[in-house]
XYZ file of C-alpha atoms in Angstrom:
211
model
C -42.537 -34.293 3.073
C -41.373 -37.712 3.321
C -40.387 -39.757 6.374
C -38.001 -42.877 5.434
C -36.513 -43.708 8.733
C -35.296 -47.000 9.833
C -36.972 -48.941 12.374
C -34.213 -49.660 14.977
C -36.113 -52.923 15.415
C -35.824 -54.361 12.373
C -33.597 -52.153 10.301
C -36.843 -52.321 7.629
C -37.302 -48.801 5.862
C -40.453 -47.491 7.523
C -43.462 -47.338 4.530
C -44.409 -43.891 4.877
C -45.330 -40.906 3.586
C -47.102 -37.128 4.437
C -48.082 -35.077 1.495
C -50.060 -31.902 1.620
C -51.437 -30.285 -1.933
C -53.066 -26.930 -1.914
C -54.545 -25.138 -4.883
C -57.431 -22.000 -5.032
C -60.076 -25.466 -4.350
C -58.890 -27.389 -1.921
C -55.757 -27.606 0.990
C -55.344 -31.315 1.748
C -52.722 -33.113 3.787
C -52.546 -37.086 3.676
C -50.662 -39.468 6.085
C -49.868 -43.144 5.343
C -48.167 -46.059 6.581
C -48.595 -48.938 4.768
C -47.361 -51.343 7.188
C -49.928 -50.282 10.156
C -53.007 -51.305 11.256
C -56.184 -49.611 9.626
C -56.375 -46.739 12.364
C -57.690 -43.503 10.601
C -58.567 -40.178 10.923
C -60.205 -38.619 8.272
C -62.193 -34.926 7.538
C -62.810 -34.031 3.964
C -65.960 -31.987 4.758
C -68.032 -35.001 2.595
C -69.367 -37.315 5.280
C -70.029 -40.057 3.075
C -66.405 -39.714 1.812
C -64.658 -39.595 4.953
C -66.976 -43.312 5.760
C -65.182 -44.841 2.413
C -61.428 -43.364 3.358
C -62.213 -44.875 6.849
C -63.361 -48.131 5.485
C -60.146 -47.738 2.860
C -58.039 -47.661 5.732
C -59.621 -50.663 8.168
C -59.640 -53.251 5.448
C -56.297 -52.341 3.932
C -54.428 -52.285 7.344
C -53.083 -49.140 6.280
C -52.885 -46.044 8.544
C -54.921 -43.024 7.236
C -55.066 -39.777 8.329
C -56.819 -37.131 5.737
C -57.430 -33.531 6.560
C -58.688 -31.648 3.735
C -60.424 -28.613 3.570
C -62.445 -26.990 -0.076
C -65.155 -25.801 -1.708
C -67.662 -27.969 -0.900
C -69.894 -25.521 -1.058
C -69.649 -25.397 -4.623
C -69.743 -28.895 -4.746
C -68.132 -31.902 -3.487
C -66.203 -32.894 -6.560
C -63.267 -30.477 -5.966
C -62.605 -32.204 -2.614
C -63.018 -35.641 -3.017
C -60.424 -35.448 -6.450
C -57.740 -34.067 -4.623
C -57.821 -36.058 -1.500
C -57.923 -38.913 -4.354
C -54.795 -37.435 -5.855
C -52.950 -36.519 -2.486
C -53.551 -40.519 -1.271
C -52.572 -41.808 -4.729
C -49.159 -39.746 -4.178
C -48.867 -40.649 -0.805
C -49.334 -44.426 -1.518
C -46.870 -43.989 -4.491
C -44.195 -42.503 -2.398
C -44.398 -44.768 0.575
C -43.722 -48.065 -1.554
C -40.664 -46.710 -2.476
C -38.719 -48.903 -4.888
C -41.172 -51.872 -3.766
C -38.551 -54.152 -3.249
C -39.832 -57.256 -1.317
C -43.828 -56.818 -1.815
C -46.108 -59.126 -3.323
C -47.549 -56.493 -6.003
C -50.765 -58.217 -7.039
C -53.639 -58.148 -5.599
C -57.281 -59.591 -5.577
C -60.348 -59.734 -3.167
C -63.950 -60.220 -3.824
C -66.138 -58.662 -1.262
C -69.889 -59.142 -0.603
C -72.077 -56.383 1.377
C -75.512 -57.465 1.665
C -77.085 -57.776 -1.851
C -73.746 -56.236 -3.640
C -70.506 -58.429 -4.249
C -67.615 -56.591 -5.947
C -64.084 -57.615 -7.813
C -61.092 -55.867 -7.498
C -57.412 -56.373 -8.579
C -54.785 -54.200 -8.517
C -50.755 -54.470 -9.756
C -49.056 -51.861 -8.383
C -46.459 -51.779 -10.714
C -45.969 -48.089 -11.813
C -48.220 -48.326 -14.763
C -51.386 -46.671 -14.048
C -54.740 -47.676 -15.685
C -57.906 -48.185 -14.519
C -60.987 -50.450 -15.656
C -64.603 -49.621 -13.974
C -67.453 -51.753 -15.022
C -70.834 -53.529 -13.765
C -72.545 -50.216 -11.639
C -76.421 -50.265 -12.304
C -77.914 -47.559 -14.674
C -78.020 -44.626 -12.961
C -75.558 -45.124 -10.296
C -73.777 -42.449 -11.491
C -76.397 -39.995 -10.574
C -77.552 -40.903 -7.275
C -76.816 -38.759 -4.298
C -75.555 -40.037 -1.116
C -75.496 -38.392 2.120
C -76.698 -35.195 0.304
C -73.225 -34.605 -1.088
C -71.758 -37.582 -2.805
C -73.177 -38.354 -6.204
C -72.469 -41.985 -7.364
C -70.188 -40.476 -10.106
C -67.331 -39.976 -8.356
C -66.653 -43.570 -7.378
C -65.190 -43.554 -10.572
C -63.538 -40.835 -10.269
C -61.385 -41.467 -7.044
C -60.423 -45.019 -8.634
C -58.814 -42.946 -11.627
C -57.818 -39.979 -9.680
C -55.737 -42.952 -7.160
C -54.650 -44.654 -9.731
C -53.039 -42.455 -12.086
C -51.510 -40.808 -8.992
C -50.603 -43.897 -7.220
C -48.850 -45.385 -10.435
C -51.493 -48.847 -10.198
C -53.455 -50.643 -12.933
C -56.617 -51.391 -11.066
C -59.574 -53.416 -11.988
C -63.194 -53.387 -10.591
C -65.986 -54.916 -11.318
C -69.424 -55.036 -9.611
C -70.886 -58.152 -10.219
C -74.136 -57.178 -8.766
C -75.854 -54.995 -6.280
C -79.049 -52.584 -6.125
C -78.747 -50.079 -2.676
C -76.284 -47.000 -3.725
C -74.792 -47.068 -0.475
C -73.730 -50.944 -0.732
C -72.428 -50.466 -4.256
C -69.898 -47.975 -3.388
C -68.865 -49.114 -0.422
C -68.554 -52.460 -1.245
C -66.099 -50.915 -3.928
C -63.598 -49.475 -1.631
C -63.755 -52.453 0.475
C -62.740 -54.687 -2.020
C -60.176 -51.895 -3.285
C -58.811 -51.890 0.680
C -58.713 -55.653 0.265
C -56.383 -55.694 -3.020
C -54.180 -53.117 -2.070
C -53.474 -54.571 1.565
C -52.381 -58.085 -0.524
C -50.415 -56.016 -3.171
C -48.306 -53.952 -0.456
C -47.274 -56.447 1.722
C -44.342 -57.708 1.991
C -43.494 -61.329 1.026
C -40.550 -62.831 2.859
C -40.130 -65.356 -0.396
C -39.373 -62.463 -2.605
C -36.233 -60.916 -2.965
C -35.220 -57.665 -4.309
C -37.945 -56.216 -7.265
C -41.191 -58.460 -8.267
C -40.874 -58.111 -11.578
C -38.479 -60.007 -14.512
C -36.985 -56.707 -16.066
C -35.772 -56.017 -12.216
C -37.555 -52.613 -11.805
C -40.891 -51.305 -11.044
């Protein structure tokens, strides 16, 4: 379900969307607005998870709310792709045509000991370049449910969904915790430059005219 009102205010379509995805692993249901303020509400059933989607949301200035229920009993990988798939849809469908953003985006964020690169172009054509997580990132588990691996994972699973080349790079870092959250910090970062709207562009940011 998508909600494209007009904001009697300023006769701006209204950048949202509400998307819900069930399959025999998961039900999830994702709410956006890419013009709001970084308010969230999030339950995946992964703690850690829900931290990143909240921290997503604050540092992107984009409204969040993500209830998603699976087997997370099985394991947390089930859960976290979907919700991953469901917000890349969500974030797809609420830029619309695009007409009027900036579309690039970069931000380099430091957490402690960790500093991390990302850039995004939200142009339609998804791709996705990971690089610079210590050996054996992948295989650490956080908050007895996330394993490192699926940082990764979400990036693609967004992405591909979300129709956005993104780019991340950890320069450096050593606690598991920092390195992925500094990730989706500096992923909030990129996006919240890439969506918003630039009063010096007119029509579609791009030469051939369409996005």
């Amino acid at each position: 379900m998508t909600d494209q009102a007009i904001d009697a205010r300023t006769t701006t379509p209204a950048r949202t969307a509400h998307i819900r995805r069930q399959t025999h692993e998961s039900t999830v249901e994702v709410e956006v607005n890419l013009d709001g303020t970084g308010e969230s509400q999030v339950s995946t059933g992964v703690r850690f998870y829900d931290h990143m989607l909240a921290s997503l949301a604050k540092h992107s200035l984009i409204d969040l709310r993500v209830q998603a229920t699976g087997d997370v009993d099985v394991d947390a990988h089930h859960t976290v792709e979907d919700v991953a798939i469901v917000l890349g849809e969500a974030l797809r469908e609420a830029l619309g045509d695009k007409r009027g953003i900036s579309r690039f985006g970069d931000a380099t964020v430091p957490l402690d000991e960790t500093l991390v690169q990302a850039v995004v172009d939200v142009a339609g054509r998804p791709y996705v370049v990971h690089t610079g997580e210590p050996e054996g990132q992948a295989y650490v588990l956080i908050g007895g449910s996330y394993v490192g691996a699926l940082t990764r994972h979400v990036f693609e699973s967004l992405a591909h969904h979300a129709g956005i080349a993104l780019h991340v790079r950890v320069l450096y870092g050593r606690d598991p915790h920092h390195l992925v959250e500094a990730q989706f910090k500096a992923v909030a970062r990129a996006l919240r430059a890439a969506v918003a709207r630039d009063p010096r562009v007119s029509g579609i940011p791009s030469a051939k005219g369409s996005l």
